[in-house]
Short mmCIF file of C-alpha atoms and ligand atoms in Angstrom, two decimals:
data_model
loop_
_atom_site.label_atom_id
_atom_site.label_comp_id
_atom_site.label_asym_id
_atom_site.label_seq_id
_atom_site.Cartn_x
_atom_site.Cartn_y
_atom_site.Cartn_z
CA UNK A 1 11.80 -15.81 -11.41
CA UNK A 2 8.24 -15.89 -11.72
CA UNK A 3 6.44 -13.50 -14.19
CA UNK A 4 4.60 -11.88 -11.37
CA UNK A 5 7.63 -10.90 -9.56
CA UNK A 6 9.55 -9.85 -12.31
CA UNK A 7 6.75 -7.56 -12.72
CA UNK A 8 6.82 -6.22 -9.19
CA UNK A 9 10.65 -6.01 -8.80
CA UNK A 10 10.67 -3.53 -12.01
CA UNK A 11 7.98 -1.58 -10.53
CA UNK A 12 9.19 -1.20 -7.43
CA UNK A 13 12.88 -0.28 -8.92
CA UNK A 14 11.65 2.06 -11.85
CA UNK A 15 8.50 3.94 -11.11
CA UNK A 16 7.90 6.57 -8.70
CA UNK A 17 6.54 4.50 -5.04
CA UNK A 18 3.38 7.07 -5.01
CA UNK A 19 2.44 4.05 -7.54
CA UNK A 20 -0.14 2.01 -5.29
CA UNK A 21 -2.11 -1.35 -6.48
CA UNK A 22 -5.11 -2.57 -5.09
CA UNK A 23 -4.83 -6.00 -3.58
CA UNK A 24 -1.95 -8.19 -2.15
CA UNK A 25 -1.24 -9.66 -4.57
CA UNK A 26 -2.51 -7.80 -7.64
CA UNK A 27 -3.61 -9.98 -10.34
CA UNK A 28 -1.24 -8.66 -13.49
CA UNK A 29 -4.17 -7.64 -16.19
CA UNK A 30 -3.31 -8.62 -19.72
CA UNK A 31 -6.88 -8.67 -22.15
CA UNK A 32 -10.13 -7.15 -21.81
CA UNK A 33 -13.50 -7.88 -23.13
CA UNK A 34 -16.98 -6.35 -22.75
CA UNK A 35 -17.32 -6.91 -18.99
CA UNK A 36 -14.40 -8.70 -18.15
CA UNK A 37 -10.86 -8.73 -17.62
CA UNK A 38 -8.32 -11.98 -18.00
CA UNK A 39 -5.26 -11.83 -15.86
CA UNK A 40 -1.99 -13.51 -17.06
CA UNK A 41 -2.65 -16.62 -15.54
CA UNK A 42 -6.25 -16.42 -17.83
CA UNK A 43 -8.33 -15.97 -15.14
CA UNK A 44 -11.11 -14.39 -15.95
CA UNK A 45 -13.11 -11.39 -13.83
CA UNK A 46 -15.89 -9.38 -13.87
CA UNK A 47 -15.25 -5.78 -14.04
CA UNK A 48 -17.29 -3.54 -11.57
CA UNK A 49 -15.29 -0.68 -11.31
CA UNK A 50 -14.07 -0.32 -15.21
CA UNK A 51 -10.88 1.22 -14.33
CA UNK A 52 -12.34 3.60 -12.51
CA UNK A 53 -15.80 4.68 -14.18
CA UNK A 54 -13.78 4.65 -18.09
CA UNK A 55 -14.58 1.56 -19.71
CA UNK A 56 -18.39 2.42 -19.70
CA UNK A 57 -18.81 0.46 -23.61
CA UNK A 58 -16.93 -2.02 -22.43
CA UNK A 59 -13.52 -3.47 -22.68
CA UNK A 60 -11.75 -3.46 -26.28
CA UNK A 61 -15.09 -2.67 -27.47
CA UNK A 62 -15.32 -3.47 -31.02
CA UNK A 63 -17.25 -0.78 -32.57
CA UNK A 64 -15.09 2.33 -30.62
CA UNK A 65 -11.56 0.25 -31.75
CA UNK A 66 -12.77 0.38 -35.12
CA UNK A 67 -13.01 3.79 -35.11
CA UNK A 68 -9.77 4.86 -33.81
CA UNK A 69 -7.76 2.28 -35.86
CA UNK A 70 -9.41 3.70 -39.09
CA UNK A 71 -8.25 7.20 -37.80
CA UNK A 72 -5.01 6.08 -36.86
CA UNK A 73 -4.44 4.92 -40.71
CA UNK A 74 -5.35 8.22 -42.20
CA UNK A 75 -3.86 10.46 -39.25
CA UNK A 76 -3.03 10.17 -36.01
CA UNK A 77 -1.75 13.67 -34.39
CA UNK A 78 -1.28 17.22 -35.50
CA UNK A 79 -2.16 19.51 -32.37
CA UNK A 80 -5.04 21.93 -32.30
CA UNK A 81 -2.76 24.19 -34.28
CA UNK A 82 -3.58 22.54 -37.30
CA UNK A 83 -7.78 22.25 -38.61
CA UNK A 84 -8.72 19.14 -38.31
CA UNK A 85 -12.53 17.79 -38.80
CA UNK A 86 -12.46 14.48 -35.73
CA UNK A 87 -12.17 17.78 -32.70
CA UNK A 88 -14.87 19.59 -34.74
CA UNK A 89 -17.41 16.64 -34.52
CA UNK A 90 -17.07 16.02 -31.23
CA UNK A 91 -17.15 19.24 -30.15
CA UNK A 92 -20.46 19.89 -31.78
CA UNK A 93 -22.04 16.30 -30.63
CA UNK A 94 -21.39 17.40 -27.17
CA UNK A 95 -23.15 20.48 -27.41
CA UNK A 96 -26.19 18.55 -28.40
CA UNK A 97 -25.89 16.65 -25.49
CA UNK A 98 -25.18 19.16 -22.61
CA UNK A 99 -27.63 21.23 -20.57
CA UNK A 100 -28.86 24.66 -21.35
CA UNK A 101 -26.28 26.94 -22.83
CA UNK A 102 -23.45 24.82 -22.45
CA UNK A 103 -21.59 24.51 -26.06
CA UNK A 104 -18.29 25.48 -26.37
CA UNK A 105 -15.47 22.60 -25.32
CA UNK A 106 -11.46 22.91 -24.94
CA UNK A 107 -10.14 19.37 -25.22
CA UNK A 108 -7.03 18.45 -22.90
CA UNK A 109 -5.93 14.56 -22.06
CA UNK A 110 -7.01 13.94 -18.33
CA UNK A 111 -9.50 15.20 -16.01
CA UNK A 112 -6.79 16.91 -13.69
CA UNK A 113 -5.80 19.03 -16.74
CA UNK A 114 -9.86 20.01 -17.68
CA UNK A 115 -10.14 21.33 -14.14
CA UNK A 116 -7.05 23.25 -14.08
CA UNK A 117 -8.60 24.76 -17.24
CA UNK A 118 -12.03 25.16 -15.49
CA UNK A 119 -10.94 26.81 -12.83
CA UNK A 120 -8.17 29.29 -15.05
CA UNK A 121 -11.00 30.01 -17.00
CA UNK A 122 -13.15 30.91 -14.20
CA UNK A 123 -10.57 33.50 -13.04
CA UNK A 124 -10.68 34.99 -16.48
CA UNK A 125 -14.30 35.42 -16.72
CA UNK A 126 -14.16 36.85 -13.28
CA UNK A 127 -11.28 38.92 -12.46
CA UNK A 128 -11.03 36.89 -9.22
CA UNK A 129 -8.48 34.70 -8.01
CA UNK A 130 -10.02 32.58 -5.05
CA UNK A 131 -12.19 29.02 -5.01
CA UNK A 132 -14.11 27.06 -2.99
CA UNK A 133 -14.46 23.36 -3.11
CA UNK A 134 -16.03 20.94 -0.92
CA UNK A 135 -14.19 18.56 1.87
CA UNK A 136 -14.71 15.64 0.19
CA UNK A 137 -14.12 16.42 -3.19
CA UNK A 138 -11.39 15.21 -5.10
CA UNK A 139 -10.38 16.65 -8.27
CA UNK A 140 -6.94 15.60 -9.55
CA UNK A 141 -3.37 16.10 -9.25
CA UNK A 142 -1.68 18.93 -10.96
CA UNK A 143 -1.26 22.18 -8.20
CA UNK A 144 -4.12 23.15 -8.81
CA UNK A 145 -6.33 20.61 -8.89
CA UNK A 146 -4.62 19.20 -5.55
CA UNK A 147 -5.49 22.18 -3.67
CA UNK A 148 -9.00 22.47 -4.31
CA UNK A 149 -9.27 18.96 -3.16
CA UNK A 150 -10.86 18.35 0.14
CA UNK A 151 -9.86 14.65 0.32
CA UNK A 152 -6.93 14.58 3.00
CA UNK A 153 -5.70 11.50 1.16
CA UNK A 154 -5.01 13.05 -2.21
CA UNK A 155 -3.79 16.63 -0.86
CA UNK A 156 -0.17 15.67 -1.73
CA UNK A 157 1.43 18.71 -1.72
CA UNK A 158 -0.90 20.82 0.85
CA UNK A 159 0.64 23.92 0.04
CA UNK A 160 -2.07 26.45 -1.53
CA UNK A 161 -0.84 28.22 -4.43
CA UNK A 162 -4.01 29.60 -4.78
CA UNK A 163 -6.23 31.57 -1.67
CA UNK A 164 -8.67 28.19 -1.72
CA UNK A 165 -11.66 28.02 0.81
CA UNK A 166 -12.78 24.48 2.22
CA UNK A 167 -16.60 24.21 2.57
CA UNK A 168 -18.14 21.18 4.55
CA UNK A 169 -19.32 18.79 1.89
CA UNK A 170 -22.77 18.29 0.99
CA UNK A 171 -24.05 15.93 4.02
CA UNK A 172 -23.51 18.69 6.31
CA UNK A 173 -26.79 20.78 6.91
CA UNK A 174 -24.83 23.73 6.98
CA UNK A 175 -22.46 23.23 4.08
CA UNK A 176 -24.76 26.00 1.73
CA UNK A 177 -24.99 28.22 4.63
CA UNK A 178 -21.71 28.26 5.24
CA UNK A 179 -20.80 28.93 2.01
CA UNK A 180 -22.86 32.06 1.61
CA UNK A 181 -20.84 33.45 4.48
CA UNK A 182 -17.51 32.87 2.12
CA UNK A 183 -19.15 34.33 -0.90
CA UNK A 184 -20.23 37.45 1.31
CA UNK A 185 -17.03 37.94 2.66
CA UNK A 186 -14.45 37.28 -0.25
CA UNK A 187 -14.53 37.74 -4.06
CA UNK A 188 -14.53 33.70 -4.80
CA UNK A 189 -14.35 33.18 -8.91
CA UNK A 190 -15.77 29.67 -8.47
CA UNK A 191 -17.43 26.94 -6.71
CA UNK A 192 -16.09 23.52 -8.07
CA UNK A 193 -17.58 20.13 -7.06
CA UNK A 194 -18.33 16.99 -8.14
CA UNK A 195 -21.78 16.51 -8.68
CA UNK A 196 -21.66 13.03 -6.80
CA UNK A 197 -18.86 12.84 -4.79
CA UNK A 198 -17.06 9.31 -6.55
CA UNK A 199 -13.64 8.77 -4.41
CA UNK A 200 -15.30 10.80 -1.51
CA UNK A 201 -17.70 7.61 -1.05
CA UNK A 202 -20.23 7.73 -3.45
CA UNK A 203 -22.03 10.81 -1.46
CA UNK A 204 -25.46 11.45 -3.25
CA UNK A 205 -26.32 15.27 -2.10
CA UNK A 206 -30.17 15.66 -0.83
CA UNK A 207 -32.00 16.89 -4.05
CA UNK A 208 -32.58 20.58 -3.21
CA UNK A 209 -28.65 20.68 -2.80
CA UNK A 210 -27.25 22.09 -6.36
CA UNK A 211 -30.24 23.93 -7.13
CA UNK A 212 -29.68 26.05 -3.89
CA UNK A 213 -25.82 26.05 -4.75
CA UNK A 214 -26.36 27.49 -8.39
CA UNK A 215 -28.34 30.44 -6.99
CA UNK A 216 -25.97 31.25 -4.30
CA UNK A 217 -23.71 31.27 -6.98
CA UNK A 218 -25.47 33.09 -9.43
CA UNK A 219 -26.40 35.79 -7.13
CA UNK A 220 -22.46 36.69 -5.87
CA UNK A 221 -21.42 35.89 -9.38
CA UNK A 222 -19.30 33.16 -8.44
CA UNK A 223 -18.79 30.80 -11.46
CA UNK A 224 -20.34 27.08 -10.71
CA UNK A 225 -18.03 24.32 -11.57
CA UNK A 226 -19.67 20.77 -12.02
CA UNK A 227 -16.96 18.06 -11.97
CA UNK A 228 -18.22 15.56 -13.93
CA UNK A 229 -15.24 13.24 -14.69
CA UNK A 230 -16.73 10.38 -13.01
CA UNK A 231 -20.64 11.45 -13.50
CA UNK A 232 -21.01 12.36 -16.95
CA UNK A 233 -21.83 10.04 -20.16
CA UNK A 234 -24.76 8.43 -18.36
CA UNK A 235 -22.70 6.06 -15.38
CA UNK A 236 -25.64 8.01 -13.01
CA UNK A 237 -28.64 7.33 -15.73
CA UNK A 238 -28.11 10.92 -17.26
CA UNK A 239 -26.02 12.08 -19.88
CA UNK A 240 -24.41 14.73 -16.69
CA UNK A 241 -25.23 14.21 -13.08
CA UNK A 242 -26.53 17.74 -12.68
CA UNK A 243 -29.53 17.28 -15.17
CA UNK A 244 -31.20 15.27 -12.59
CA UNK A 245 -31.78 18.48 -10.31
CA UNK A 246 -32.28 20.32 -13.85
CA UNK A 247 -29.07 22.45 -13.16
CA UNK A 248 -27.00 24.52 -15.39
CA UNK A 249 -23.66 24.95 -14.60
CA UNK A 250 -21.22 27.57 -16.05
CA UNK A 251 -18.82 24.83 -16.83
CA UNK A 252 -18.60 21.15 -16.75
CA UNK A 253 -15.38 19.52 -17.12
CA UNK A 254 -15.42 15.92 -18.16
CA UNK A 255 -12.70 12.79 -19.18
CA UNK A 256 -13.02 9.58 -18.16
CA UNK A 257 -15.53 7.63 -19.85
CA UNK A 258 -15.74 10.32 -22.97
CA UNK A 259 -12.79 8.04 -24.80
CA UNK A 260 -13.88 4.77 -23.36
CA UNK A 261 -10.55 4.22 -22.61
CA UNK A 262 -8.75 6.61 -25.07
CA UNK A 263 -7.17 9.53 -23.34
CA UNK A 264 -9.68 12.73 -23.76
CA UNK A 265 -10.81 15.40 -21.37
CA UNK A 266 -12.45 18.71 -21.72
CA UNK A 267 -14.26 21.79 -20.32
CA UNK A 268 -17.08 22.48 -21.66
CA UNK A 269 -18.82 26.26 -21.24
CA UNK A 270 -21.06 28.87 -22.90
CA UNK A 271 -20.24 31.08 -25.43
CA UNK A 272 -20.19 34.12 -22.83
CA UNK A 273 -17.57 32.65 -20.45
CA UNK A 274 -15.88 31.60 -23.41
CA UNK A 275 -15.28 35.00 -24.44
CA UNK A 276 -12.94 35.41 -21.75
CA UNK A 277 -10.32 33.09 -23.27
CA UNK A 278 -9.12 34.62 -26.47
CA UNK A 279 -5.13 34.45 -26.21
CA UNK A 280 -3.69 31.49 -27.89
CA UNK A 281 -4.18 28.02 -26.04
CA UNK A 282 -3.14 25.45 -27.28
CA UNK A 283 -3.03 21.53 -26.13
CA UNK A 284 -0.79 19.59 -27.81
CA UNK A 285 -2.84 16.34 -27.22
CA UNK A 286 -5.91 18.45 -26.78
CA UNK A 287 -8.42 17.00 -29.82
CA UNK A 288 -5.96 13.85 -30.79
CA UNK A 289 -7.38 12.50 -34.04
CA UNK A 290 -7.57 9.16 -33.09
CA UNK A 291 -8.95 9.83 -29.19
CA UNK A 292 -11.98 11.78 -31.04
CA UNK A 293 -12.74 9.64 -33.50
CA UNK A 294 -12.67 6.80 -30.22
CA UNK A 295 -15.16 9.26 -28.21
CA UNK A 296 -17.25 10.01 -31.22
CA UNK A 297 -17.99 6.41 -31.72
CA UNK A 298 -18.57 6.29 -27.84
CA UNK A 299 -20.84 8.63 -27.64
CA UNK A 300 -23.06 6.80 -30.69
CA UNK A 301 -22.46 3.46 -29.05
CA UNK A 302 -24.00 5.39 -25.73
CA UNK A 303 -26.73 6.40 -27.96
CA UNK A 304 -27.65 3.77 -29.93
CA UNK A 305 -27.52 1.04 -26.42
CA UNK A 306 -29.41 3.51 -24.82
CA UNK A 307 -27.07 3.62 -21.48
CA UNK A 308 -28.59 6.09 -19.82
CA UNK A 309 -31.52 3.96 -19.37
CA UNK A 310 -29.56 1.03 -19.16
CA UNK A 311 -27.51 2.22 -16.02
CA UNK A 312 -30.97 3.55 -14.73
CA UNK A 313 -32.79 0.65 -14.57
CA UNK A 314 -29.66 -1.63 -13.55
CA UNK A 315 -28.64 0.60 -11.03
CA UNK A 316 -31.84 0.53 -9.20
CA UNK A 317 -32.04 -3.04 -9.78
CA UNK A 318 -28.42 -3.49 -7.96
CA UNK A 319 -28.96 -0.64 -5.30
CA UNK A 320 -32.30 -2.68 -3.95
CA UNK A 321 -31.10 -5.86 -4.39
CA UNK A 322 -27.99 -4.50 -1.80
CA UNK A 323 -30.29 -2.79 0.14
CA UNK A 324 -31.85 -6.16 1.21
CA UNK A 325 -28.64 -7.61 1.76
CA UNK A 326 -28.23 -4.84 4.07
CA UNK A 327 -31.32 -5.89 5.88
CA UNK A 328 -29.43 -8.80 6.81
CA UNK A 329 -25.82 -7.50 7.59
CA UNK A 330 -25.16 -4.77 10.37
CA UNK A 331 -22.03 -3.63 8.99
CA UNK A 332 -23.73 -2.35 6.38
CA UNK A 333 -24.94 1.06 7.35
CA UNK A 334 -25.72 2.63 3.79
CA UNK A 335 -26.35 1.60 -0.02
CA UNK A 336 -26.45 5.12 -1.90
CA UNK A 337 -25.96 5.90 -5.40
CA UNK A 338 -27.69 7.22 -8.59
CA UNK A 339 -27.49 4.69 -11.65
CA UNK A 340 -24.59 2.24 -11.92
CA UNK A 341 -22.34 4.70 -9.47
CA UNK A 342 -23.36 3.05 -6.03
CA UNK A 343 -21.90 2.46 -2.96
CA UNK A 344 -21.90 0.22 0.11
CA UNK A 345 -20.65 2.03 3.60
CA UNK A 346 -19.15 -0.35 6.19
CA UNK A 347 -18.89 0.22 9.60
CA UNK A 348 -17.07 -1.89 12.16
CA UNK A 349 -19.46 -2.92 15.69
CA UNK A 350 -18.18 0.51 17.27
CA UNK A 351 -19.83 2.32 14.72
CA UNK A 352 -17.03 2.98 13.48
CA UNK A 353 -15.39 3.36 9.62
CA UNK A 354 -14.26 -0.64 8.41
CA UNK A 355 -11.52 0.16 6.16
CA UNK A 356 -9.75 -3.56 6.60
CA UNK A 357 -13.21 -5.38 6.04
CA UNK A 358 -13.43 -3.86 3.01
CA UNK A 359 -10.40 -4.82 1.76
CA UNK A 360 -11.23 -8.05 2.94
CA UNK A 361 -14.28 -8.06 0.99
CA UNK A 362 -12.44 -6.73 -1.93
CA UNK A 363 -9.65 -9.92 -1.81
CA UNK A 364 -12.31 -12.53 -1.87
CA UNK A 365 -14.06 -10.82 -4.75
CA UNK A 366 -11.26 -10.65 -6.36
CA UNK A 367 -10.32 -14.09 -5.20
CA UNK A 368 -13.75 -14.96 -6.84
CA UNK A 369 -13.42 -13.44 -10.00
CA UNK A 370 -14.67 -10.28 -9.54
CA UNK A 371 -13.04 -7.05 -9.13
CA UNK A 372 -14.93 -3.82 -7.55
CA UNK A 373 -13.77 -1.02 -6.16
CA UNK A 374 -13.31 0.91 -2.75
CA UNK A 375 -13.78 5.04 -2.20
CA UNK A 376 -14.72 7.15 1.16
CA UNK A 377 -12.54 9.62 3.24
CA UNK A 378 -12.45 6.27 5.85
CA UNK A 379 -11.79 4.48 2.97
CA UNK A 380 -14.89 2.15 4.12
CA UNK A 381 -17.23 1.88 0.56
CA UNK A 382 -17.25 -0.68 -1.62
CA UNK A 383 -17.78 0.97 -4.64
CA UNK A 384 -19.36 -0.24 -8.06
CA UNK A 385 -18.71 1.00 -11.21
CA UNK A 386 -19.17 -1.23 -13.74
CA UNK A 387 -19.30 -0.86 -17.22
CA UNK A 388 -23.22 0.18 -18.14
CA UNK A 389 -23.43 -2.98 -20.54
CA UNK A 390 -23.26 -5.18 -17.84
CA UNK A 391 -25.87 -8.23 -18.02
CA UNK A 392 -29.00 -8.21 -15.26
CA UNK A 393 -27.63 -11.98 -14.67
CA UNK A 394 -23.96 -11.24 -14.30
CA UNK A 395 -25.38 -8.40 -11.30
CA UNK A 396 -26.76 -11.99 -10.00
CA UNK A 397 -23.66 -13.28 -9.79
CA UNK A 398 -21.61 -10.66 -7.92
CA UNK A 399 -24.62 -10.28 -5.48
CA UNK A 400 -23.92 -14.03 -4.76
CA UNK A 401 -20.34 -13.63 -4.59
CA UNK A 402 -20.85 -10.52 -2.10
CA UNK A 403 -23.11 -12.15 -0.39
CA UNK A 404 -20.47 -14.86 0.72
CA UNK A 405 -17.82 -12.75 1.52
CA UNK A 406 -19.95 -10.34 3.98
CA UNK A 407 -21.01 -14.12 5.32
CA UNK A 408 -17.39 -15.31 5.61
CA UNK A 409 -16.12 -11.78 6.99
CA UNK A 410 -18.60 -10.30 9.48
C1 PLP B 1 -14.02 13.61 -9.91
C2 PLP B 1 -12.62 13.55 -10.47
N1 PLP B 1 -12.05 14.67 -10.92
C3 PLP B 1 -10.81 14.66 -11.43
C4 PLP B 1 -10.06 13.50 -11.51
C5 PLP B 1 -8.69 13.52 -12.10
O1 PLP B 1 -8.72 12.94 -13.38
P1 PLP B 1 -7.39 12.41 -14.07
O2 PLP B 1 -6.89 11.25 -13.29
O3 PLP B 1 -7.82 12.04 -15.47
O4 PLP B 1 -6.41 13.55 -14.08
C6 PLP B 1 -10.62 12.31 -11.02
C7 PLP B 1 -9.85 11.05 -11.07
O5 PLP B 1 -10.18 10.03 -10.52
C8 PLP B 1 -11.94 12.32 -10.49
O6 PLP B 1 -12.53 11.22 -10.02
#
């Protein structure tokens, strides 16, 4: 039996079938380097979603490996019970690096588990036990998470377990308005959202948006919740999302791209929130040696590459360069995006959302050698995400390839 099918068969008999792959025939990954990604057969692609905005340094980067192998020599896990200096480090570099106030950090492994924190927390600091999140938000899957997540897709379990209150999402006019009416009527502890909505379709809010939704918040004395799993650590040109609109949060929760790959989350808040959490809480993976020491030297590699400026200046570069491709193709109704986080709505001739085009589109990418992603409650955006060292002339290339496939589809 072929490798591939082996592969499939042992899938499809041991994990859970929630498990979904992109593609028909996924390719079966086995190496990674800088921009790329070789497949078994050693084909080799361009990565322009980076496993879903992680791999922001790059595949197997050399620099961030280094790092957590020399940690993983001395010490590799002890809990947060134990002092330990790796959790210390990073805790301290992120302060430097987050807005205003922001300082204090609880580390967890995945971005589900930093927003169950968040929004825990937020009850604490409150003495209120009801949210409000936006329609097209997602923000992970434990309870909690899944019901504050507007995305009908990911609601798995639609069950509330806590009193949460769905607000129209940030392209609605009314969406703010709306949401004062909540905030008058019920005690709400927080507002969580993601500060571009990434799986929602890459759904840039109009600028005034989160400035109008941290005073609303500030003057009920509703806690504001950034999600910034997929925005922070410069993928939108800024260390968070929110400093482009100069906005403080209460907390930010963050994962993803923090590790470069390693498995690291946290929520991040200021010292007077903080206060609120003083019985024991402990993570047993929260602050791993070895995934600290891997987002320390992620955060210098950031640094030192500059790639906030880097997925500035690239992102613009890609977002016109698609927005005169979509002077040329009518299913293309909008290119939006901030940075390298951009994305590429099509609609079918009845105006309608193109879900199977863009799965189309995504095959002979892939087919092509280059993988990208796809987002949007119609599930109709291409979606790029790729990791913010790519090359100006490897963007050249994918445009090409894109190009073709619109050509050969529409
Ligand atoms: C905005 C946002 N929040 C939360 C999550 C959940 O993170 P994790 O899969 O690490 O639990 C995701 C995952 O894609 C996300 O995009």
């Amino acid at each position: 039996m072929e490798y591939f099918e082996k592969l499939i068969d042992k899938k499809k008999e041991f994990l859970v079938p929630c498990v979904y792959h992109f593609f028909q025939r996924p390719p079966v990954l086995v190496r990674g380097e800088g921009a790329y990604l070789f497949d078994s057969d050693g084909k080799k692609y361009l990565d322009c979603f980076s496993g879903v905005t992680v791999v922001s340094a790059g595949h197997s980067n050399p620099e961030i490996i280094e790092a957590a192998i020399t940690q993983l020599r001395k010490l590799q896990h002890t809990t947060t019970i134990y002092l330990t200096e790796p959790m210390l480090e990073l805790a301290e570099t992120i302060s430097s690096l987050t807005p205003g106030n922001l300082k204090r950090s609880f580390f967890c492994a995945s971005g589900s588990e930093a927003n169950e924190g968040a929004l825990m927390l937020s009850s604490l600091a409150t003495g209120r036990h009801e949210i409000a999140y936006l329609k097209e938000g997602l923000h992970g899957r434990t309870k909690w998470a899944i019901n504050v997540t507007g995305l009908e897709m990911w609601r798995t379990d639609p069950n509330p377990m806590v009193t949460a209150h769905a607000i129209p999402g940030t392209r609605h006019p009314e969406s703010l308005e709306i949401l004062e009416e909540l905030l008058k009527k019920r005690s709400i502890a927080a507002v969580i959202a993601e500060p571009i909505q990434g799986n929602g379709g890459i759904i840039v809010p109009p600028n005034n948006y989160w400035p109008r939704l941290r005073k609303l918040c500030s003057q009920y004395g509703t806690l504001l919740i950034a999600d910034e799993i997929q925005t922070a650590w410069n993928r939108t040109g800024r260390w968070f999302a929110t400093q482009h609109w100069d906005v403080t949060p209460d907390i930010i929760t963050v994962a993803k791209a923090l590790g470069n790959g390693f498995p690291i989350a946290a929520y991040i808040t200021s010292d007077e929130i903080a206060a609120h959490y003083t019985r024991p809480g402990a993570a047993t993976f929260g602050g791993n040696l070895v995934s600290c020491a891997a987002a320390l030297a992620t955060l210098i590699f950031h640094k030192r590459h500059n790639l906030g400026d880097r997925s500035e200046r690239l992102g613009n570069y890609l977002q016109g360069r698609l927005q005169e491709i979509q002077a040329r193709c009518p299913t293309i109704t909008e290119v939006r995006g901030l940075g390298l986080m951009i994305g590429v709505e099509l609609k079918d001739s009845t105006k309608g959302p193109a879900p199977a085009l863009v799965d189309q589109i995504l095959e002979s990418l892939k087919d092509s050698g280059f993988l990208i992603g796809k987002s949007g409650v119609g599930r109709n955006v291409i979606t790029f995400l790729p990791p913010l060292i790519i090359e100006k002339t490897e963007i050249d290339a994918l445009l090409v390839a894109l190009e073709k496939a619109l050509e050969i589809r529409t």
